[in-house]
Short mmCIF file of C-alpha atoms and ligand atoms in Angstrom, two decimals:
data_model
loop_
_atom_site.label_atom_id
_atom_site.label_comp_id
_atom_site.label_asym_id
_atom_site.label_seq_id
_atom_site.Cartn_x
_atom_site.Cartn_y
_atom_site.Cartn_z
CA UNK A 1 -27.91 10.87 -5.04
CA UNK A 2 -25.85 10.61 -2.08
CA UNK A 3 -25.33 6.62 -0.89
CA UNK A 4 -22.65 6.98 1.76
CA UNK A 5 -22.01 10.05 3.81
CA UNK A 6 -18.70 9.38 5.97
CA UNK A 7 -17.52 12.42 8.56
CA UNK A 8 -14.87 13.07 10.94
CA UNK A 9 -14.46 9.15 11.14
CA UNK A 10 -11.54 8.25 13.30
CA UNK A 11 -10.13 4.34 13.78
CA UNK A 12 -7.69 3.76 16.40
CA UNK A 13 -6.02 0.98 17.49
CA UNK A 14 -5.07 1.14 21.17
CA UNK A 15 -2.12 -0.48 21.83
CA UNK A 16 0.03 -0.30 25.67
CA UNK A 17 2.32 2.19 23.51
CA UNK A 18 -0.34 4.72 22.85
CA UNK A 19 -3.73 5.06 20.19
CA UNK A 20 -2.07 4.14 16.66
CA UNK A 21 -4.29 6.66 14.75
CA UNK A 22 -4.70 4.88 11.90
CA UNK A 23 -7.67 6.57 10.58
CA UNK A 24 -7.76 10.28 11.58
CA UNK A 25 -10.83 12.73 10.64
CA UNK A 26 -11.58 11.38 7.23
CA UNK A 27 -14.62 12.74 5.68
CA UNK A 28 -16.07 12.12 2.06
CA UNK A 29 -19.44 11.69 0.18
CA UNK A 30 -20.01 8.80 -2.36
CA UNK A 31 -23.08 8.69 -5.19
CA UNK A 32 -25.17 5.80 -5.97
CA UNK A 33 -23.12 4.04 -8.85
CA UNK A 34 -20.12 6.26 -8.65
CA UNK A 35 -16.90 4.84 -8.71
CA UNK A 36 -14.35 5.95 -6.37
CA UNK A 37 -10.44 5.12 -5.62
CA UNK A 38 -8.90 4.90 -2.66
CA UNK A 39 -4.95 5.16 -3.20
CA UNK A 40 -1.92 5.83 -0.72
CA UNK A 41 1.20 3.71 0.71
CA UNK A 42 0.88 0.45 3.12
CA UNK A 43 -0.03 1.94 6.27
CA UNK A 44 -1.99 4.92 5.15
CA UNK A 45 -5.16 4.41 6.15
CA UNK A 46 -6.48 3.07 3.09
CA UNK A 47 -7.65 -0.46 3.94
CA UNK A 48 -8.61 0.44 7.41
CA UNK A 49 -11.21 3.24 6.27
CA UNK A 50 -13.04 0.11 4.23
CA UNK A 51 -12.67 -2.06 7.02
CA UNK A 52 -14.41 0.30 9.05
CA UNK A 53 -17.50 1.08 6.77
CA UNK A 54 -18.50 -2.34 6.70
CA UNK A 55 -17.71 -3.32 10.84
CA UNK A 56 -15.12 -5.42 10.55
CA UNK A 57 -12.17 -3.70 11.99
CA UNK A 58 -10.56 -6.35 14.32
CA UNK A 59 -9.60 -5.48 18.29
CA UNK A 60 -7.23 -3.54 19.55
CA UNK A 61 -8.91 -1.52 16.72
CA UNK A 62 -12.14 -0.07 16.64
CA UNK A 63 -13.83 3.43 15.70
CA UNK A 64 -13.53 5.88 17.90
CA UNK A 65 -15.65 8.68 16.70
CA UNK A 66 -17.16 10.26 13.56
CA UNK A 67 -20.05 8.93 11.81
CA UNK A 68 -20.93 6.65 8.73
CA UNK A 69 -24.42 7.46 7.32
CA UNK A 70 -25.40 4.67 4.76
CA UNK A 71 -28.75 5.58 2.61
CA UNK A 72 -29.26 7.31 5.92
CA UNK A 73 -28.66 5.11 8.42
CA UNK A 74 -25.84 5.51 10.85
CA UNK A 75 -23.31 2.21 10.69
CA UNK A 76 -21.58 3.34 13.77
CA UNK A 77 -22.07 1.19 16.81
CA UNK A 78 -24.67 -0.34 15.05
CA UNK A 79 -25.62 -3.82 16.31
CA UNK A 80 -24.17 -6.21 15.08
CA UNK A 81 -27.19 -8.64 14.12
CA UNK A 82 -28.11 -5.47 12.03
CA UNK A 83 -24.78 -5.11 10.44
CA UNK A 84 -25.03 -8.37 9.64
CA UNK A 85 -28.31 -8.27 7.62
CA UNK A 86 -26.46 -5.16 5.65
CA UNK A 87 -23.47 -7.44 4.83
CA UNK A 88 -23.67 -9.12 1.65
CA UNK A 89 -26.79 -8.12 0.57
CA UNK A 90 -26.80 -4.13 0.62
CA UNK A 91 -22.88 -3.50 1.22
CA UNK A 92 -20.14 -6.53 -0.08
CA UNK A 93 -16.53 -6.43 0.60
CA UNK A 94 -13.71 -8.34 -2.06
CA UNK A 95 -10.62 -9.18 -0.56
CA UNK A 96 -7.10 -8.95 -1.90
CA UNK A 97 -6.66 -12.66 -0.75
CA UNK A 98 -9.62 -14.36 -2.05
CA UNK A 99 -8.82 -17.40 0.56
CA UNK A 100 -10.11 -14.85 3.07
CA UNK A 101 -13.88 -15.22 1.18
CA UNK A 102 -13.51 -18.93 0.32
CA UNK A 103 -14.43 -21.82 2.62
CA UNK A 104 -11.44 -24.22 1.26
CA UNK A 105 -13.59 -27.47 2.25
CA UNK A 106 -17.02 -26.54 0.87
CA UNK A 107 -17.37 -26.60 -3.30
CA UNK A 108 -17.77 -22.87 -5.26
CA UNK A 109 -21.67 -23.64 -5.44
CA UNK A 110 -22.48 -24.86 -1.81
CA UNK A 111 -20.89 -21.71 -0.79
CA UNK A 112 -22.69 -19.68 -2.92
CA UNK A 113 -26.37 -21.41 -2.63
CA UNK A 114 -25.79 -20.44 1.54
CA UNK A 115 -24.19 -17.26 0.08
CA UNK A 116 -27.68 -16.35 -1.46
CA UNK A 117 -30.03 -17.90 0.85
CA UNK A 118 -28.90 -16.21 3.35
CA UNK A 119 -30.76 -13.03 2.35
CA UNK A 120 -32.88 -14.54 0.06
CA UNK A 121 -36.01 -17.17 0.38
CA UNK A 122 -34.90 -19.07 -3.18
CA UNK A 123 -34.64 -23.32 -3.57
CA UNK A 124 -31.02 -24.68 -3.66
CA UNK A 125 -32.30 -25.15 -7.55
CA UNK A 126 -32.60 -21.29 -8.33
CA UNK A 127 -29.90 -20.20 -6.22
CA UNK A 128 -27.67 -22.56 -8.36
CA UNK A 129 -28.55 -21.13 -11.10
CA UNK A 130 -28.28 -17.86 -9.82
CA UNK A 131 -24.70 -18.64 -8.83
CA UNK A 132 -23.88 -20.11 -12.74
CA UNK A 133 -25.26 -16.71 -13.95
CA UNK A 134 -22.59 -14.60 -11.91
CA UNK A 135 -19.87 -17.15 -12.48
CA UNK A 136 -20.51 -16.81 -15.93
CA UNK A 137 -20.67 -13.05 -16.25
CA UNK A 138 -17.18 -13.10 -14.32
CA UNK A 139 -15.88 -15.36 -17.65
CA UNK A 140 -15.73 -18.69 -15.57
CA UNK A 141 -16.35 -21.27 -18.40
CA UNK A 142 -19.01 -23.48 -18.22
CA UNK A 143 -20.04 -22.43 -14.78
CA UNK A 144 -22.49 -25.01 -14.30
CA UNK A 145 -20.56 -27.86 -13.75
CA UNK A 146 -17.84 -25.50 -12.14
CA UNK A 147 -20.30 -25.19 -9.19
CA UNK A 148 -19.23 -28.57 -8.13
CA UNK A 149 -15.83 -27.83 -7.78
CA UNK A 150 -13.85 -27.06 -4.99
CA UNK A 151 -11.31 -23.54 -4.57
CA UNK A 152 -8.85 -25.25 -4.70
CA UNK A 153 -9.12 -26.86 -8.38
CA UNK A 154 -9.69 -23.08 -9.85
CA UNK A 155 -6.69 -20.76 -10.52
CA UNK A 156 -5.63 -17.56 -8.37
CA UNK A 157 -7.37 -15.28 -11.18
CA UNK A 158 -10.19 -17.92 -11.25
CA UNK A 159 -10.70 -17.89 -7.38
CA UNK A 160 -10.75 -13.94 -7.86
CA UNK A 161 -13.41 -13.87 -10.19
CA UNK A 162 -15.60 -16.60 -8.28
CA UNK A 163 -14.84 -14.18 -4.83
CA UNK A 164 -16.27 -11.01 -7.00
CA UNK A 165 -19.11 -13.06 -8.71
CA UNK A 166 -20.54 -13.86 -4.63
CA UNK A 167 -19.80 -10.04 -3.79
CA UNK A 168 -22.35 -9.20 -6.93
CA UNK A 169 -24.84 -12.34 -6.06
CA UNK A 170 -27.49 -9.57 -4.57
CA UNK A 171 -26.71 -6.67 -6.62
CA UNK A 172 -25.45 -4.70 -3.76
CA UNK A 173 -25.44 -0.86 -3.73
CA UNK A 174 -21.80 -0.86 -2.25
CA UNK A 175 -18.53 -2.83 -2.88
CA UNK A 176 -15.70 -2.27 -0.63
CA UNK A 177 -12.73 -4.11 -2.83
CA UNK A 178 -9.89 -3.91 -0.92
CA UNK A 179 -6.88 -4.76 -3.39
CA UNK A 180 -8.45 -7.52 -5.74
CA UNK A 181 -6.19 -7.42 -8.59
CA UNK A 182 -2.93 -7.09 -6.24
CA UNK A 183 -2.01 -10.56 -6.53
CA UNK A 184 -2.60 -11.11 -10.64
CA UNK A 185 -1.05 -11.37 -13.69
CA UNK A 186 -1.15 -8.09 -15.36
CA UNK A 187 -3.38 -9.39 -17.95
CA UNK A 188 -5.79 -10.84 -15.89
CA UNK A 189 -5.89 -7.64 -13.78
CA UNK A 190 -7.36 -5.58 -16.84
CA UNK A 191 -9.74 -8.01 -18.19
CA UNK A 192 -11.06 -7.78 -13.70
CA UNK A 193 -10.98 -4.42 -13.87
CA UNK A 194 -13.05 -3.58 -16.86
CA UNK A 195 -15.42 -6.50 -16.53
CA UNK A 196 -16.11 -5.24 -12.97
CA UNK A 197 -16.37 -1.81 -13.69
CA UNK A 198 -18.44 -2.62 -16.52
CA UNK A 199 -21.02 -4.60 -13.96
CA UNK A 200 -21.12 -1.77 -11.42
CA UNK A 201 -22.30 0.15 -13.87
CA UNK A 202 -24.99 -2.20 -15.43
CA UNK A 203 -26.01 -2.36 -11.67
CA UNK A 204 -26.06 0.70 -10.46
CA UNK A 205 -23.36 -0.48 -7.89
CA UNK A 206 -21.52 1.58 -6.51
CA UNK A 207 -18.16 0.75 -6.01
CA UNK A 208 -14.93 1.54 -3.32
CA UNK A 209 -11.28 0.12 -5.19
CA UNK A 210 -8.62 0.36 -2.45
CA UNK A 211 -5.26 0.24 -4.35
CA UNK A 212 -2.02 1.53 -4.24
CA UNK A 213 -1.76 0.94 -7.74
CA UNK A 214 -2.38 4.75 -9.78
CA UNK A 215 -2.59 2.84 -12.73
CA UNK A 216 -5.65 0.58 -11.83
CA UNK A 217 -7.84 3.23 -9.87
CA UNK A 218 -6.99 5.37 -13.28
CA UNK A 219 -8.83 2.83 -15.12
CA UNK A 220 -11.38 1.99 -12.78
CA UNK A 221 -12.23 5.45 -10.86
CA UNK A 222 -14.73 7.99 -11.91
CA UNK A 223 -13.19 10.08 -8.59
CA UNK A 224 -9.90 9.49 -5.99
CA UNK A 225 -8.75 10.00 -2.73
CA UNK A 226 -5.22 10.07 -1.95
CA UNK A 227 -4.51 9.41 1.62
CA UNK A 228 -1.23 10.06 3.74
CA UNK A 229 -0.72 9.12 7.71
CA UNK A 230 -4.75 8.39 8.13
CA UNK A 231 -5.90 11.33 6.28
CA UNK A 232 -7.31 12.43 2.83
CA UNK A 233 -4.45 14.75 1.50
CA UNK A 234 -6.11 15.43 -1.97
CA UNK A 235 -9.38 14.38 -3.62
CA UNK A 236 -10.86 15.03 -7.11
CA UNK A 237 -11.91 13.95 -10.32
CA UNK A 238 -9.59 10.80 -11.43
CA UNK A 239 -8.60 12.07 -14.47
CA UNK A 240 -7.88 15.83 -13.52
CA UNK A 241 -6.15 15.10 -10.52
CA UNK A 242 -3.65 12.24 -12.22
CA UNK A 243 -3.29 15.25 -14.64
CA UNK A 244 -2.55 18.25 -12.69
CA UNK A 245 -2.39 16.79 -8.83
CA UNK A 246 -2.02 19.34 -6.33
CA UNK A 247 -0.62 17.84 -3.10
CA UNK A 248 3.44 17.47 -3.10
CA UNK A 249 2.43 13.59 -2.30
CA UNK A 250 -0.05 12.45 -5.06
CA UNK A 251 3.25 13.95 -7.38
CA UNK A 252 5.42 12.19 -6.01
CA UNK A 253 3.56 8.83 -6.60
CA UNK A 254 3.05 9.39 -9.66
CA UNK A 255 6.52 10.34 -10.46
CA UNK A 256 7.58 7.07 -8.65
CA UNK A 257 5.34 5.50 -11.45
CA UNK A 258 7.87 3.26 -14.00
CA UNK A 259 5.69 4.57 -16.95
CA UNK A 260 6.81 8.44 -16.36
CA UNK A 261 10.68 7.88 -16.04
CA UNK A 262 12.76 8.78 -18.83
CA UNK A 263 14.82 5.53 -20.87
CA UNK A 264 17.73 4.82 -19.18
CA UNK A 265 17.20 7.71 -15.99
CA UNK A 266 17.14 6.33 -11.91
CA UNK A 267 13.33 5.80 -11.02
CA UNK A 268 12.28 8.50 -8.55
CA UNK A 269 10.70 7.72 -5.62
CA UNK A 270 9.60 10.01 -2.94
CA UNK A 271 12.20 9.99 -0.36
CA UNK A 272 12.12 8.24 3.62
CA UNK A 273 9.13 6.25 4.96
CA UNK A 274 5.80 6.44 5.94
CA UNK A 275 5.58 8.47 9.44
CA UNK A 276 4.96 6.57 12.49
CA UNK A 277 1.27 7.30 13.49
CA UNK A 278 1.92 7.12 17.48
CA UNK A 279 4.78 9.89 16.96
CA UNK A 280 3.37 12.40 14.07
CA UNK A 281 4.93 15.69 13.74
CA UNK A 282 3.23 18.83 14.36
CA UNK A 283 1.46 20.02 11.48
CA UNK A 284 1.40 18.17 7.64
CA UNK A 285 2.64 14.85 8.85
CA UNK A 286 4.01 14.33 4.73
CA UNK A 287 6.86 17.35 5.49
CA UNK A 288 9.95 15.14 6.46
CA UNK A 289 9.31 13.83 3.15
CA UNK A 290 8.35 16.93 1.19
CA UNK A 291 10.70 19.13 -1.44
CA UNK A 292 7.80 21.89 -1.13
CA UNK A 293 8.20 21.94 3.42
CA UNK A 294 9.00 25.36 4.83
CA UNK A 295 8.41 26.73 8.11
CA UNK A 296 4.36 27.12 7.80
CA UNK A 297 3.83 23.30 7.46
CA UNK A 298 4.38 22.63 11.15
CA UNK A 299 1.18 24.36 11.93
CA UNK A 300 -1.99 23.25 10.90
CA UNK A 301 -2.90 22.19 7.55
CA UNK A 302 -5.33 24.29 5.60
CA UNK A 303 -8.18 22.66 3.05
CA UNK A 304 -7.67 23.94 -0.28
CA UNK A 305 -11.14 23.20 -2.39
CA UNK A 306 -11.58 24.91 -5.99
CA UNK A 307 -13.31 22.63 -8.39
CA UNK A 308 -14.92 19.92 -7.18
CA UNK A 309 -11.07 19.05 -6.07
CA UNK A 310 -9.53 19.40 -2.82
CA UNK A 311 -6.22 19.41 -1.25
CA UNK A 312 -4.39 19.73 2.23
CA UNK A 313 -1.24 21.70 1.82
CA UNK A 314 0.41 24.89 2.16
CA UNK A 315 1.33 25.34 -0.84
CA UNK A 316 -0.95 23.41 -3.48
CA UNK A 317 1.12 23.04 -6.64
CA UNK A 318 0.59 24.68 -10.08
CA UNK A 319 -0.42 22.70 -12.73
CA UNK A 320 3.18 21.47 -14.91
CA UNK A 321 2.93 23.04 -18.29
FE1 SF4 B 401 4.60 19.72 1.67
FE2 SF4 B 401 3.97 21.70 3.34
FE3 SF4 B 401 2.19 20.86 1.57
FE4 SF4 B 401 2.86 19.30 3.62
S1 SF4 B 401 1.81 21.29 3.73
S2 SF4 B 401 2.64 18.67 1.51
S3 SF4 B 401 5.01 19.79 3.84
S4 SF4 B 401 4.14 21.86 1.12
#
């Protein structure tokens, strides 16, 4: 069953220079409880298309057209006392930076008592306890006395896991986490991503991981998105498309990946920068950068869909035996 229904949606920020199209015609569908990554380099779109589903892209930006239906109700220009009722209780965002979630001068629990009463009519008793029952699904020892504490006391991966436990205090039916394992340990990044993977599922959550990390969004992802220069380049299946991708781009991350270099060979990386978005090129804005570019990518850039997968190129690549 269809939960989010996003089309044509287009974020720009206007700056004196020109509209910086950050977000340019992107269009997907995502199910109640599916899981679904969001991958590409800084400055791809990625973080801006979650910004935008849940209203809080900040001026000069704003969306500019396209639409965002939400269990069927449009999000764009939606006021904003209404927005605000969605936020938190139907549709939570985690942050890379859990500082940006955390009040540094209120303690874990008075933050998350206002947290739930906000939406909910429950004493400060039950909403404590509430909180302890998240903190401890999120593996925060002895969460009730934790409450008392302030975020400061509790550990970067600690801080984390209290940020996620308030994103899943009213069940929501979307999570927008927008790099929340970025700034962890390696181990603590896999115990996150399994224990919050594991409680989308047991809640029917469904659940957005922005990353630019393959790796991750191949653990966490039922489907992916790949996005280049504010657009979706190639979609699919996580595991198929990590497999057998079929945009020139999604390849070349993955060959850039440490784990599929040879011992002792250069790492490969996929050569120059990200484009510009006031200045892109005429037609696939990827081709400076592409091994595959001949003289049909400077016109416009047909959608390739076989599969359930989809891809924008030319000249979609074979599977490698
Ligand atoms: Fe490369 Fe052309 Fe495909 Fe763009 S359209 S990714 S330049 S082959």
């Amino acid at each position: 069953m269809t939960l989010l229904q996003v089309r044509a949606l287009r974020t720009h920020f206007l700056t004196r220079a020109g509209a910086v199209k950050a977000v340019d015609g992107v269009s997907f569908d995502l199910q109640r409880g599916e899981i679904l990554g969001l991958v590409g380099e800084s400055g791809s779109g990625k973080s801006v298309t979650g910004f935008s589903l849940i209203g809080l892209v900040d001026p000069p930006g704003r969306v500019v057209g396209g639409s965002i239906r939400f269990d069927g109700q449009e999000l764009v220009d939606l006021a904003v006392t209404r927005m605000r009722e969605l936020r938190g209780r139907r549709i939570a965002m985690v942050f890379q930076d859990p500082g940006a979630t955390l009040n540094p001068v209120l303690t874990i629990g008075r933050q998350m008592v206002l947290a739930v009463q906000a939406h909910r009519r429950l004493s400060e008793r039950a909403a404590r306890a509430l909180a302890a029952e998240r903190l401890t699904r999120l593996g925060i020892p002895d969460a009730e006395a934790r409450l008392d504490a302030y975020p400061h006391e509790f550990s970067g991966g600690m801080r984390q896991r209290v940020a996620i436990a308030m994103a899943l205090l009213h069940k929501p039916d979307l999570i927008i986490a927008d790099g929340p394992t970025t700034a962890l340990d390696v181990s603590i990044q896999a115990q996150i991503l399994v224990e919050m993977r594991a409680l989308a599922r047991e809640s029917g959550t469904a659940l957005i991981w922005i990353s630019h990390d393959l790796a991750a969004v191949a653990a966490v992802a039922d489907r992916i998105m790949v996005m280049y220069a504010g657009r979706i380049v190639e979609s699919g299946p996580v595991r198929a498309t990590l497999a057998a991708p079929r945009h020139p781009y999604t390849r070349g991350l993955l060959d850039s990946l440490p784990a599929t270099a040879q011992p002792g060979a250069r790492l490969r990386q996929i050569p120059g920068n990200t484009p510009a978005l006031l200045s892109l090129p005429p037609g696939c804005p990827f081709a400076p950068r592409c091994g595959y570019a001949d003289a049909a990518c400077v016109t416009d850039v047909p959608v390739i869909e076989h599969d359930g997968r989809m891809a924008r190129c030319h000249h979609p690549l074979e599977p490698r035996p």
